[in-house]
Amino acid sequence: MTEPLPQGATIGILGGGQLGRMLSVAASRLGYRCHIFEPGAAPAGDVAFRVTTAPYSDTAALRAFAETVDVITYEFENVPTSALDLLESLRPIRPNRRALAVSQDRISEKTFLGDLGLQTAPWAAVNSESDLRAAVARLGLPAILKTTRLGYDGKGQVKLESETDIPAAWAAMDNAACVLEGFVAFDREVSVIAARSPDGSVAAYDPGENIHRDGILRTTTVPARLTAGQRSDAVLLAARILNALDYIGVMGVELFVTRAGLLVNEIAPRVHNSGHWTQQGCSVDQFEQHIRAVAGLPLGDGNRYADVVMENLIGDDVLRVPALLKERDTAVHLYGKGAPRPGRKMGHVNRITRG
Amino acid sequence: MTEPLPQGATIGILGGGQLGRMLSVAASRLGYRCHIFEPGAAPAGDVAFRVTTAPYSDTAALRAFAETVDVITYEFENVPTSALDLLESLRPIRPNRRALAVSQDRISEKTFLGDLGLQTAPWAAVNSESDLRAAVARLGLPAILKTTRLGYDGKGQVKLESETDIPAAWAAMDNAACVLEGFVAFDREVSVIAARSPDGSVAAYDPGENIHRDGILRTTTVPARLTAGQRSDAVLLAARILNALDYIGVMGVELFVTRAGLLVNEIAPRVHNSGHWTQQGCSVDQFEQHIRAVAGLPLGDGNRYADVVMENLIGDDVLRVPALLKERDTAVHLYGKGAPRPGRKMGHVNRITRG
């Protein structure tokens, strides 16, 4: 794939959640169709050209899916390796496998970032209760124990406040490979949504300032309260990550702003919840930016023409929709997920605070 | 239908062109699904939950379509009466039949507007060459002869410059019922995109200033060059039309700005090409506004947070897309229509001129 994807081409998306849904809508604006592959319920299917409902172990379904698409991308990073091996033998996958492999495992990710000369929270690999005890002794408390794989939105992690928490914390991990992360005294959390295209050009949006609660993103505010120096450091750091991975697509890079500089908390090789504000703030939003990169089209420059506060609607927050629809300068985005469940992302709103 | 449509409900859309496509995307943001009914090619189908491809004479298909949807709307006004009769017996149609009937026929439309006390261009019904000769004698030249029905984008109309044009002009109309419209010396053309909800509340966007070429809209610019008085006159006039029709949904009202005040050129009982700028200028665009009205949700207030110039991509204009994708502060919207043909609307761009 060296030529841009022609209009009318089909993009395959692994995963049919809200990110796939918004990617499919963005692809339509560029004249593309999307085919969603999703084992479970697929809200993305409401606005996709086609949907395949099958498990990732169904090689016939994977093969049939690949044959109808021109390029494959994904909306979440935990696609099984065996499925990716098969798909990659049939069609290009963007972003590439290395980006996925690095970000699927917290230890690979932290090692990769460290090798690039970037700072992370202090960490230690933990594979037993005695490892955990040694790690606590070295990193101090409080600290957070996380599974190395399959964690998201606060799942697969537990906070340790005192040494007496050690046995229960380790037991909760069910013998999974883990990493202990030391406490970071940060001033604020920000994220950079950056994109890289096949020709190596990189574009980043203004960093957004994030507020999490119970491990789940609640709000992102642009502009973030950063100095000009912090802002350019954040963008340069993201570009360094994308270049090192020979990345194609949009990536979310979560950062801690500390007195000692910027620390990388986590990277996500996909469009990211903290980039949803771009739907109202930029002429090319993160979803279209990702599709542009995957399709080999020129990237938008990321210029922002409004200030925005994005708020997630989680679980019963969605009951506030009737009132939210009446708010001035507020864009409501619902995901078509049916009944609310605690912790489930049901939608988001973008409030325009300055046009 | 007195309660708002619940999330997860399905909206039926008659017509599968670009307007249906953008309506379906807007509906998804509000948690709705769309089912498109379209006899021909349906670019809207790329982003719809379901598509029925059948002629409007296929009563079984119409019936099956109606049974899967909760409410029916349309993206163009020339749906055959027989199809509407059947559909209306099964599900509510919004906007209502009267709005369609009035706007399907230029004479009904002008009579309706005149009865409301609104000004139009001087006109005369023409059903024969001698009618045309008499109308020319009364209204003067230049003038435009139009079929009363089924005209759009400059089709079904011919301009008369001199009396010698009369026989050819009449012959070109193939004995269709026609109307002759006298020449209007206007300063500019503007349009108001307004919406009305089931509870009678009305919201209008800022008027846009339109430039047509060969009978096809080329650009819409907001804000339009209007005085404050003209601006409020335009909005009040649109509201009067919506209220008189007990209208539910978005309507496009095209106006001529003249020294003698505002003249109504044409009304369209649907989302309108001259409202595409709202996608980048407002938190609730015209497509979502229409869906909100049809679904009985609160309307957005129409507030504009950016200045925008919308440019249509017609026929080979679409070949400029690679360059347009590189433009700063420019949102590209393509319709997925395949090969360009002269006069065919392939997409549009919204240029943000002030954020």
XYZ file of C-alpha atoms in Angstrom:
710
model
C 0.000 0.000 0.000
C 1.919 3.021 -1.209
C -0.923 4.837 -3.004
C -3.734 6.478 -1.001
C -6.796 4.276 -0.651
C -9.234 5.213 -3.462
C -12.735 6.466 -2.686
C -15.211 3.636 -2.331
C -12.594 1.349 -0.764
C -13.456 -0.626 2.364
C -11.651 -0.347 5.687
C -11.847 -3.278 8.071
C -12.145 -2.399 11.759
C -11.482 -4.925 14.514
C -13.870 -4.087 17.321
C -17.381 -2.673 17.126
C -17.626 -0.378 20.143
C -18.024 3.382 20.241
C -14.568 4.011 18.845
C -15.293 1.807 15.836
C -18.640 3.573 15.485
C -17.066 7.009 15.326
C -14.277 5.746 13.037
C -16.882 4.393 10.619
C -18.701 7.726 10.502
C -15.408 9.538 9.876
C -14.515 7.100 7.098
C -17.833 7.839 5.390
C -16.938 11.535 5.234
C -13.889 10.561 3.198
C -15.933 8.346 0.857
C -14.914 5.010 2.418
C -17.003 2.109 3.671
C -16.294 0.180 6.849
C -16.617 -3.500 7.664
C -16.687 -4.210 11.398
C -15.440 -7.479 12.933
C -16.779 -7.913 16.445
C -17.451 -11.030 18.554
C -20.101 -9.338 20.723
C -22.623 -6.523 20.451
C -21.528 -3.958 17.871
C -22.932 -0.443 18.210
C -20.582 0.433 15.328
C -22.745 -1.766 13.122
C -25.518 0.854 13.138
C -23.354 3.074 10.922
C -21.187 0.543 9.079
C -21.488 -0.867 5.580
C -21.112 -4.374 6.944
C -20.675 -6.247 10.221
C -19.236 -9.706 10.890
C -20.249 -11.164 14.251
C -17.804 -13.968 15.069
C -15.183 -14.860 17.676
C -11.518 -14.076 16.971
C -10.924 -17.835 16.889
C -13.136 -18.269 13.801
C -10.513 -18.425 11.074
C -13.063 -18.798 8.271
C -14.833 -15.621 9.391
C -11.525 -13.766 9.732
C -10.496 -14.863 6.263
C -13.832 -13.837 4.715
C -13.616 -10.488 6.518
C -10.089 -9.835 5.243
C -11.100 -10.646 1.690
C -13.734 -7.873 1.630
C -11.466 -5.117 2.928
C -8.502 -3.148 1.586
C -6.768 -2.398 4.868
C -7.359 -3.373 8.489
C -7.263 -1.213 11.596
C -8.544 -1.711 15.128
C -10.312 0.169 17.878
C -8.804 -1.717 20.801
C -5.441 -3.266 21.511
C -6.366 -6.680 22.884
C -6.977 -8.538 19.640
C -5.560 -12.081 20.020
C -2.202 -12.686 18.358
C -3.430 -15.690 16.366
C -6.142 -13.602 14.711
C -3.641 -10.888 13.866
C -1.221 -13.430 12.372
C -3.889 -14.692 10.006
C -5.200 -11.242 9.074
C -1.719 -9.864 8.490
C -1.024 -12.622 5.981
C -3.967 -11.338 3.921
C -4.121 -7.556 4.294
C -2.022 -4.715 5.732
C -2.740 -3.929 9.390
C -2.335 -0.305 10.471
C -1.023 0.617 13.042
C 1.543 -2.184 12.785
C 1.966 -5.268 14.962
C 4.910 -3.866 16.889
C 2.798 -0.977 18.204
C 0.218 -3.489 19.362
C 2.754 -5.850 20.915
C 4.445 -3.022 22.814
C 1.212 -1.603 24.201
C -0.488 -4.933 24.966
C 1.986 -5.571 27.767
C 2.789 -2.970 30.410
C 6.323 -4.268 30.871
C 7.141 -4.171 27.142
C 5.654 -0.685 27.037
C 7.669 0.644 29.962
C 10.833 -1.006 28.642
C 10.262 0.488 25.200
C 9.662 3.958 26.650
C 12.701 3.700 28.913
C 14.881 2.647 25.962
C 13.669 5.764 24.126
C 14.941 7.876 27.015
C 11.449 8.777 28.230
C 10.492 8.880 31.910
C 7.788 6.654 33.386
C 6.625 6.048 36.953
C 9.121 3.822 38.811
C 8.090 0.199 38.313
C 8.957 -3.419 39.055
C 7.812 -6.688 37.515
C 5.826 -8.829 39.969
C 5.215 -12.554 39.519
C 4.738 -13.664 43.110
C 3.816 -12.358 46.521
C 7.504 -12.220 47.461
C 8.220 -10.194 44.270
C 5.463 -7.818 45.380
C 6.926 -7.514 48.857
C 10.375 -6.745 47.409
C 8.883 -4.237 44.947
C 7.021 -2.428 47.740
C 10.226 -2.257 49.743
C 12.004 -0.661 46.768
C 9.293 1.686 45.396
C 7.545 2.608 48.639
C 3.830 3.162 49.236
C 1.271 4.045 48.073
C 1.711 2.086 44.844
C -0.522 0.425 42.250
C -0.387 -3.220 41.263
C -1.563 -3.855 37.711
C -1.825 -6.914 35.497
C 0.625 -6.532 32.623
C -2.098 -7.349 30.078
C -5.815 -6.740 29.406
C -6.357 -3.885 31.861
C -8.464 -0.867 30.933
C -10.725 1.681 32.618
C -9.377 0.787 36.068
C -9.903 -2.943 35.628
C -7.115 -5.370 36.614
C -5.543 -3.002 39.117
C -5.485 -2.465 42.851
C -3.994 0.288 44.981
C -1.763 -0.595 47.944
C -1.767 1.856 50.850
C 0.064 -0.207 53.486
C 2.117 -3.378 53.736
C -0.855 -5.223 55.172
C -2.551 -4.837 51.746
C 0.082 -7.036 50.085
C -1.478 -10.538 50.480
C -4.971 -9.470 49.369
C -3.624 -7.439 46.455
C -1.587 -10.338 45.165
C -4.475 -12.765 45.661
C -6.763 -10.449 43.639
C -4.444 -10.754 40.651
C -5.060 -14.487 40.371
C -1.400 -15.288 39.573
C -1.370 -13.045 36.496
C 1.932 -11.423 35.523
C 1.896 -7.979 37.140
C 3.764 -4.767 37.463
C 3.945 -2.541 40.524
C 3.976 1.163 39.767
C 5.346 3.578 42.334
C 3.465 6.675 43.390
C 3.992 9.768 41.248
C 3.314 13.193 42.728
C 1.899 14.846 39.633
C 0.448 18.325 39.185
C -1.928 17.193 36.487
C -2.618 14.533 33.878
C -2.625 15.480 30.213
C -2.713 13.527 27.004
C -1.455 14.106 23.516
C -3.398 12.708 20.578
C -0.912 12.421 17.748
C -0.959 10.877 14.294
C 1.632 9.649 11.854
C 1.114 8.894 8.190
C 2.886 6.379 5.937
C 5.186 9.120 4.596
C 6.430 9.764 8.149
C 4.723 13.110 8.712
C 3.391 13.665 12.222
C 0.570 15.922 13.441
C -0.548 16.413 17.032
C -3.544 18.077 18.613
C -3.238 20.459 21.507
C -2.738 18.447 24.717
C -5.919 17.969 26.753
C -6.081 17.977 30.537
C -7.702 14.860 31.977
C -9.556 14.101 35.162
C -10.008 10.448 36.099
C -12.235 8.992 38.777
C -12.150 5.289 39.805
C -9.652 4.713 36.998
C -12.070 5.992 34.330
C -11.656 9.204 32.371
C -14.307 11.747 33.364
C -13.369 14.984 31.608
C -10.833 16.333 29.145
C -10.334 20.090 28.896
C -8.573 21.990 26.117
C -6.481 23.973 26.358
C -4.667 22.193 29.217
C -2.957 24.319 31.857
C 0.573 23.893 30.503
C 3.459 26.245 29.879
C 4.521 26.720 26.259
C 7.576 24.605 27.033
C 5.530 21.762 28.525
C 3.212 21.880 25.550
C 5.994 21.490 23.022
C 7.750 18.863 25.170
C 4.536 16.834 25.220
C 4.143 16.981 21.459
C 7.810 16.188 20.756
C 7.706 13.251 23.131
C 4.638 11.828 21.363
C 6.331 12.275 17.988
C 9.361 10.399 19.265
C 7.176 7.445 20.237
C 5.365 7.386 16.864
C 8.604 7.581 14.885
C 10.283 4.866 16.942
C 7.404 2.503 16.175
C 7.180 3.464 12.483
C 3.573 4.058 13.463
C 0.632 4.670 11.102
C -2.544 6.047 12.661
C -3.604 7.953 15.756
C -2.129 7.235 19.182
C -3.143 8.454 22.614
C -0.243 9.247 24.947
C -1.156 9.846 28.601
C 1.309 11.962 30.544
C 1.857 13.030 34.149
C 3.013 16.617 34.548
C 5.477 16.658 37.475
C 8.121 19.008 38.837
C 10.689 16.675 37.313
C 9.122 16.979 33.854
C 6.715 14.860 31.860
C 6.276 11.168 32.677
C 4.554 8.774 30.295
C 1.711 6.981 32.061
C 0.405 4.886 29.199
C 0.165 4.747 25.431
C -2.833 3.494 23.420
C -2.304 2.519 19.774
C -5.694 3.828 18.650
C -8.055 6.745 18.855
C -8.460 7.680 22.491
C -11.264 8.830 24.762
C -9.263 11.929 25.683
C -9.352 12.963 21.993
C -13.147 13.097 21.649
C -13.083 16.885 22.110
C -11.605 17.179 18.603
C -15.077 16.445 17.168
C -16.110 19.987 18.074
C -12.723 21.697 18.285
C -11.011 20.858 14.992
C -11.918 20.683 11.312
C -10.388 17.184 11.201
C -11.230 15.176 14.337
C -9.154 12.301 15.732
C -11.363 9.690 14.056
C -10.950 11.217 10.612
C -7.261 11.769 11.340
C -6.846 8.059 12.046
C -8.692 7.114 8.852
C -6.599 9.607 6.867
C -3.401 8.029 8.205
C -4.565 4.448 7.636
C -5.721 5.360 4.107
C -2.505 7.206 3.257
C -4.233 10.585 2.865
C -2.667 13.859 4.043
C -3.111 14.456 7.784
C -5.014 17.429 9.131
C -2.651 19.791 10.936
C -4.475 19.491 14.252
C -5.295 23.177 14.475
C -7.946 23.899 17.088
C -10.631 26.526 16.506
C -12.584 26.263 19.750
C -12.019 25.565 23.433
C -13.846 22.441 24.546
C -14.582 20.478 27.713
C -15.400 16.816 27.015
C -17.361 14.960 29.688
C -17.948 11.205 29.582
C -21.420 9.871 30.274
C -20.806 6.783 32.379
C -23.538 4.404 33.505
C -26.501 6.352 34.837
C -25.014 9.652 33.637
C -26.949 8.876 30.478
C -30.173 9.628 32.370
C -29.071 13.276 32.242
C -29.380 13.316 28.445
C -32.765 15.094 28.329
C -31.242 17.990 30.282
C -27.977 17.899 28.320
C -29.871 18.214 25.035
C -31.164 21.570 26.263
C -27.717 22.963 27.100
C -26.413 25.717 24.887
C -23.216 25.076 22.881
C -23.170 21.432 23.891
C -22.806 18.537 21.464
C -24.193 15.219 22.698
C -22.724 11.970 21.368
C -24.495 8.746 22.330
C -23.192 5.277 21.554
C -26.399 3.310 21.051
C -25.486 0.770 23.733
C -28.881 0.071 25.269
C -29.304 -0.164 29.035
C -26.757 1.656 31.211
C -24.483 -0.396 33.502
C -22.200 1.007 36.208
C -18.840 1.977 34.692
C -20.084 1.552 31.123
C -19.306 4.398 28.740
C -22.682 5.347 27.245
C -21.760 8.568 25.467
C -20.012 11.882 25.922
C -20.715 15.566 25.574
C -18.461 18.269 24.169
C -19.111 21.687 25.649
C -17.786 24.570 23.599
C -16.410 27.085 26.065
C -14.990 29.535 23.507
C -15.605 29.609 19.742
C -46.244 10.179 19.079
C -46.251 12.540 21.998
C -43.278 11.119 23.921
C -39.732 11.594 22.600
C -38.489 8.633 20.595
C -36.523 6.373 22.982
C -32.879 5.560 22.352
C -32.442 2.523 20.143
C -35.553 3.397 18.106
C -35.424 3.284 14.318
C -36.090 6.237 12.022
C -37.181 5.510 8.463
C -35.768 7.830 5.794
C -37.250 8.042 2.305
C -34.350 8.672 -0.049
C -30.770 7.435 0.224
C -28.691 10.321 -1.156
C -26.205 12.525 0.666
C -28.876 14.175 2.801
C -30.094 10.791 4.013
C -26.482 9.812 4.627
C -25.808 12.807 6.840
C -29.170 12.404 8.596
C -28.306 8.795 9.433
C -24.969 9.805 10.925
C -26.673 12.512 12.999
C -29.288 10.028 14.203
C -26.532 7.698 15.403
C -25.158 10.470 17.631
C -28.521 10.529 19.374
C -28.581 6.745 19.797
C -31.021 6.039 16.943
C -30.796 3.660 14.004
C -31.880 4.501 10.474
C -33.586 2.414 7.827
C -33.247 3.883 4.322
C -35.835 3.333 1.570
C -34.377 4.123 -1.836
C -35.239 2.873 -5.326
C -31.756 3.547 -6.740
C -28.181 3.730 -5.506
C -28.065 4.633 -1.815
C -24.855 6.230 -0.529
C -26.761 6.624 2.749
C -26.703 2.845 3.051
C -22.978 2.926 3.896
C -23.839 4.404 7.289
C -27.349 3.089 7.913
C -28.569 0.211 10.036
C -30.621 -1.112 7.144
C -31.452 -0.317 3.513
C -34.455 -1.316 1.413
C -33.875 -1.075 -2.330
C -37.274 -1.020 -4.027
C -39.419 1.284 -6.171
C -42.022 3.522 -4.509
C -44.671 1.436 -6.292
C -43.698 -1.713 -4.341
C -46.386 -1.726 -1.672
C -45.075 -4.892 0.004
C -41.641 -3.305 0.396
C -43.163 -0.062 1.689
C -45.252 -1.987 4.196
C -42.285 -4.059 5.404
C -40.197 -0.866 5.689
C -42.861 0.910 7.745
C -43.172 -2.047 10.087
C -39.498 -1.843 11.104
C -39.497 1.881 11.876
C -40.987 4.128 14.567
C -41.329 7.310 12.531
C -40.750 8.238 8.893
C -39.028 11.281 7.451
C -37.633 12.086 3.995
C -34.655 13.678 2.371
C -36.414 14.886 -0.774
C -39.848 16.204 -1.546
C -40.804 14.230 -4.644
C -41.971 11.009 -3.020
C -45.078 9.778 -4.925
C -48.407 10.449 -3.244
C -49.512 6.819 -3.378
C -46.449 5.722 -1.407
C -47.056 8.438 1.174
C -50.712 7.440 1.534
C -49.728 3.877 2.357
C -46.887 4.832 4.699
C -48.986 7.397 6.536
C -51.579 4.732 7.316
C -48.866 2.777 9.164
C -46.506 5.278 10.801
C -46.281 9.018 11.468
C -44.590 11.008 8.697
C -42.638 14.103 9.748
C -42.697 16.780 8.322
C -46.390 16.359 7.556
C -48.116 15.778 4.209
C -49.296 19.360 3.872
C -45.716 20.657 3.894
C -44.884 18.194 1.150
C -47.972 18.980 -0.902
C -47.342 22.722 -0.710
C -43.714 22.494 -1.719
C -44.115 19.812 -4.397
C -45.926 22.292 -6.623
C -44.590 25.781 -7.318
C -48.084 27.240 -7.731
C -49.367 25.814 -4.435
C -46.198 27.101 -2.796
C -46.500 30.635 -4.147
C -50.210 30.725 -3.333
C -49.533 29.526 0.213
C -46.792 32.138 0.687
C -48.951 34.903 -0.771
C -51.832 33.942 1.525
C -49.422 34.246 4.454
C -48.681 37.819 3.394
C -45.153 37.008 2.211
C -43.663 38.447 -0.967
C -42.518 36.269 -3.859
C -41.266 37.093 -7.359
C -44.201 38.102 -9.628
C -45.539 34.959 -11.282
C -48.187 33.565 -13.622
C -49.434 30.032 -14.251
C -48.637 28.841 -17.785
C -50.380 25.909 -19.465
C -49.991 26.827 -23.131
C -47.875 28.924 -25.461
C -50.564 31.612 -25.477
C -50.555 31.631 -21.648
C -46.795 32.104 -21.844
C -47.133 34.974 -24.312
C -49.697 36.691 -22.065
C -47.530 36.119 -18.979
C -44.483 37.620 -20.695
C -46.556 40.641 -21.695
C -47.620 41.111 -18.068
C -44.371 40.304 -16.192
C -41.831 41.553 -18.746
C -38.466 40.079 -19.620
C -36.123 38.545 -18.657
C -38.184 35.869 -16.904
C -37.824 32.196 -16.016
C -40.206 29.458 -17.080
C -40.283 26.528 -14.658
C -42.256 23.306 -14.468
C -44.513 23.448 -11.426
C -43.295 20.041 -10.237
C -40.110 17.929 -10.019
C -37.565 20.677 -10.687
C -34.319 20.903 -8.718
C -30.741 22.082 -9.216
C -31.696 24.102 -12.311
C -33.525 21.206 -13.989
C -36.952 21.802 -15.543
C -36.378 25.487 -16.121
C -35.426 27.838 -18.959
C -34.641 31.542 -19.022
C -36.392 33.827 -21.546
C -34.454 36.887 -22.672
C -36.622 38.032 -25.590
C -40.040 37.338 -27.093
C -38.443 35.210 -29.795
C -37.507 32.699 -27.063
C -41.170 31.954 -26.341
C -41.883 29.063 -28.770
C -38.685 27.146 -27.961
C -39.126 27.700 -24.209
C -42.658 26.355 -24.275
C -41.660 23.410 -26.489
C -38.864 22.502 -24.024
C -41.451 22.081 -21.262
C -43.164 19.214 -23.091
C -46.684 20.407 -22.162
C -45.972 20.228 -18.429
C -47.844 22.628 -16.157
C -45.532 25.623 -15.708
C -45.094 28.892 -13.946
C -43.415 32.008 -15.321
C -41.446 33.964 -12.747
C -40.675 37.601 -13.380
C -37.212 39.036 -12.975
C -36.240 40.154 -9.479
C -33.457 42.699 -9.045
C -31.967 41.319 -5.855
C -28.908 42.428 -3.939
C -28.154 38.952 -2.707
C -29.596 35.526 -2.042
C -29.725 34.200 1.490
C -31.364 31.243 3.134
C -32.673 30.500 6.569
C -32.479 26.979 7.942
C -35.146 26.737 10.606
C -36.622 23.935 12.648
C -39.849 23.389 14.534
C -40.541 20.695 17.090
C -43.823 18.939 17.988
C -44.320 21.302 20.948
C -44.261 24.274 18.557
C -40.897 25.693 19.513
C -38.873 27.113 16.637
C -35.111 27.550 16.272
C -33.287 29.107 13.340
C -29.651 29.260 12.343
C -27.985 32.451 11.229
C -28.948 33.147 7.603
C -26.316 32.072 5.068
C -25.481 33.958 1.892
C -25.711 31.810 -1.218
C -24.077 31.932 -4.616
C -25.644 29.864 -7.374
C -24.214 29.070 -10.798
C -26.198 27.313 -13.566
C -29.053 26.909 -11.078
C -26.872 24.937 -8.635
C -25.732 26.177 -5.235
C -21.970 26.783 -5.226
C -21.184 28.443 -1.895
C -22.890 29.469 1.333
C -21.163 31.987 3.590
C -21.995 32.756 7.220
C -22.486 35.338 8.426
C -24.427 36.738 5.449
C -24.085 40.443 4.684
C -27.381 41.504 6.239
C -28.456 44.301 8.523
C -29.706 43.325 11.958
C -33.225 44.155 10.765
C -32.946 41.953 7.684
C -31.572 39.153 9.801
C -34.477 39.193 12.194
C -36.989 39.654 9.358
C -35.587 36.564 7.667
C -35.878 34.470 10.800
C -39.381 35.700 11.648
C -40.552 35.024 8.118
C -39.230 31.438 8.284
C -40.949 30.942 11.642
C -44.236 32.183 10.158
C -44.004 29.548 7.413
C -43.218 26.727 9.852
C -46.030 27.678 12.199
C -48.566 27.991 9.361
C -47.748 24.444 8.243
C -47.697 22.993 11.789
C -44.309 21.801 10.628
C -42.054 19.269 12.380
C -38.444 19.140 11.215
C -35.916 21.337 9.427
C -36.896 23.520 6.475
C -34.738 25.490 4.062
C -36.176 28.892 3.066
C -34.427 30.643 0.166
C -34.813 34.408 0.102
C -33.965 37.268 -2.239
C -32.775 40.423 -0.502
C -34.180 43.384 -2.458
C -34.688 47.106 -1.880
C -38.369 46.309 -1.369
C -37.588 43.802 1.388
C -37.226 40.033 1.512
C -38.845 37.873 -1.182
C -39.280 34.136 -0.753
C -37.718 32.298 -3.687
C -38.398 28.723 -2.628
C -38.997 26.532 0.388
C -37.698 22.985 0.845
C -39.356 20.767 3.485
C -36.110 19.043 4.479
C -32.501 19.636 5.397
C -30.964 21.899 2.791
C -27.658 22.198 0.980
C -27.299 25.784 2.198
C -27.303 24.472 5.795
C -24.281 22.188 5.449
C -22.072 24.854 7.063
C -23.722 24.056 10.410
C -21.638 20.846 10.584
C -18.622 22.960 11.501
C -20.296 26.095 12.823
C -22.754 24.830 15.450
C -22.799 22.278 18.250
C -26.057 20.888 16.794
C -25.954 20.779 12.982
C -29.014 20.889 10.699
C -29.050 17.095 10.337
C -29.138 16.504 14.066
C -31.631 19.350 14.430
C -33.958 17.609 11.980
C -33.605 14.295 13.813
C -34.218 16.024 17.148
C -37.426 17.567 15.792
C -38.654 14.344 14.195
C -37.849 12.419 17.391
C -39.524 14.984 19.645
C -36.272 15.922 21.429
C -35.430 19.498 22.451
C -34.046 21.567 19.566
C -30.577 23.058 19.633
C -30.768 26.846 19.800
C -28.886 27.338 16.525
C -26.081 29.314 18.130
C -23.069 29.607 15.834
C -19.531 29.424 17.215
C -17.518 29.825 14.011
C -17.683 31.632 10.677
C -17.819 29.190 7.797
C -17.780 29.175 3.998
C -19.342 26.038 2.522
C -18.364 25.138 -1.043
C -20.067 22.381 -3.014
C -17.928 19.897 -4.927
C -19.806 19.402 -8.175
C -18.770 16.923 -10.867
C -15.039 17.151 -11.494
C -14.570 19.462 -8.499
C -14.042 16.210 -6.633
C -10.706 15.817 -8.410
C -9.492 18.685 -6.202
C -9.947 16.563 -3.067
C -6.235 15.676 -2.657
C -5.432 19.398 -2.508
C -8.459 20.188 -0.325
C -7.363 17.585 2.236
C -4.179 19.607 2.728
C -5.987 22.898 3.393
C -5.858 24.239 6.912
C -9.142 24.619 8.829
C -11.088 22.863 6.107
C -13.474 19.981 6.679
C -14.046 17.727 3.661
C -17.331 15.825 3.349
C -17.594 13.271 0.548
C -20.768 11.433 -0.387
C -19.400 8.072 -1.593
C -21.111 8.416 -4.987
C -18.501 6.820 -7.236
C -17.602 8.397 -10.578
C -18.211 12.133 -11.002
C -20.766 13.332 -13.555
C -21.298 16.944 -14.651
C -23.687 18.707 -12.267
C -23.614 15.865 -9.733
C -23.051 16.869 -6.125
C -20.086 14.749 -5.002
C -19.293 16.382 -1.688
C -18.702 19.706 0.008
C -16.095 21.453 2.090
C -16.602 23.712 5.087
C -13.840 26.277 5.518
C -13.633 27.780 8.985
C -12.828 31.445 8.481
C -13.033 32.485 12.142
C -13.199 30.215 15.180
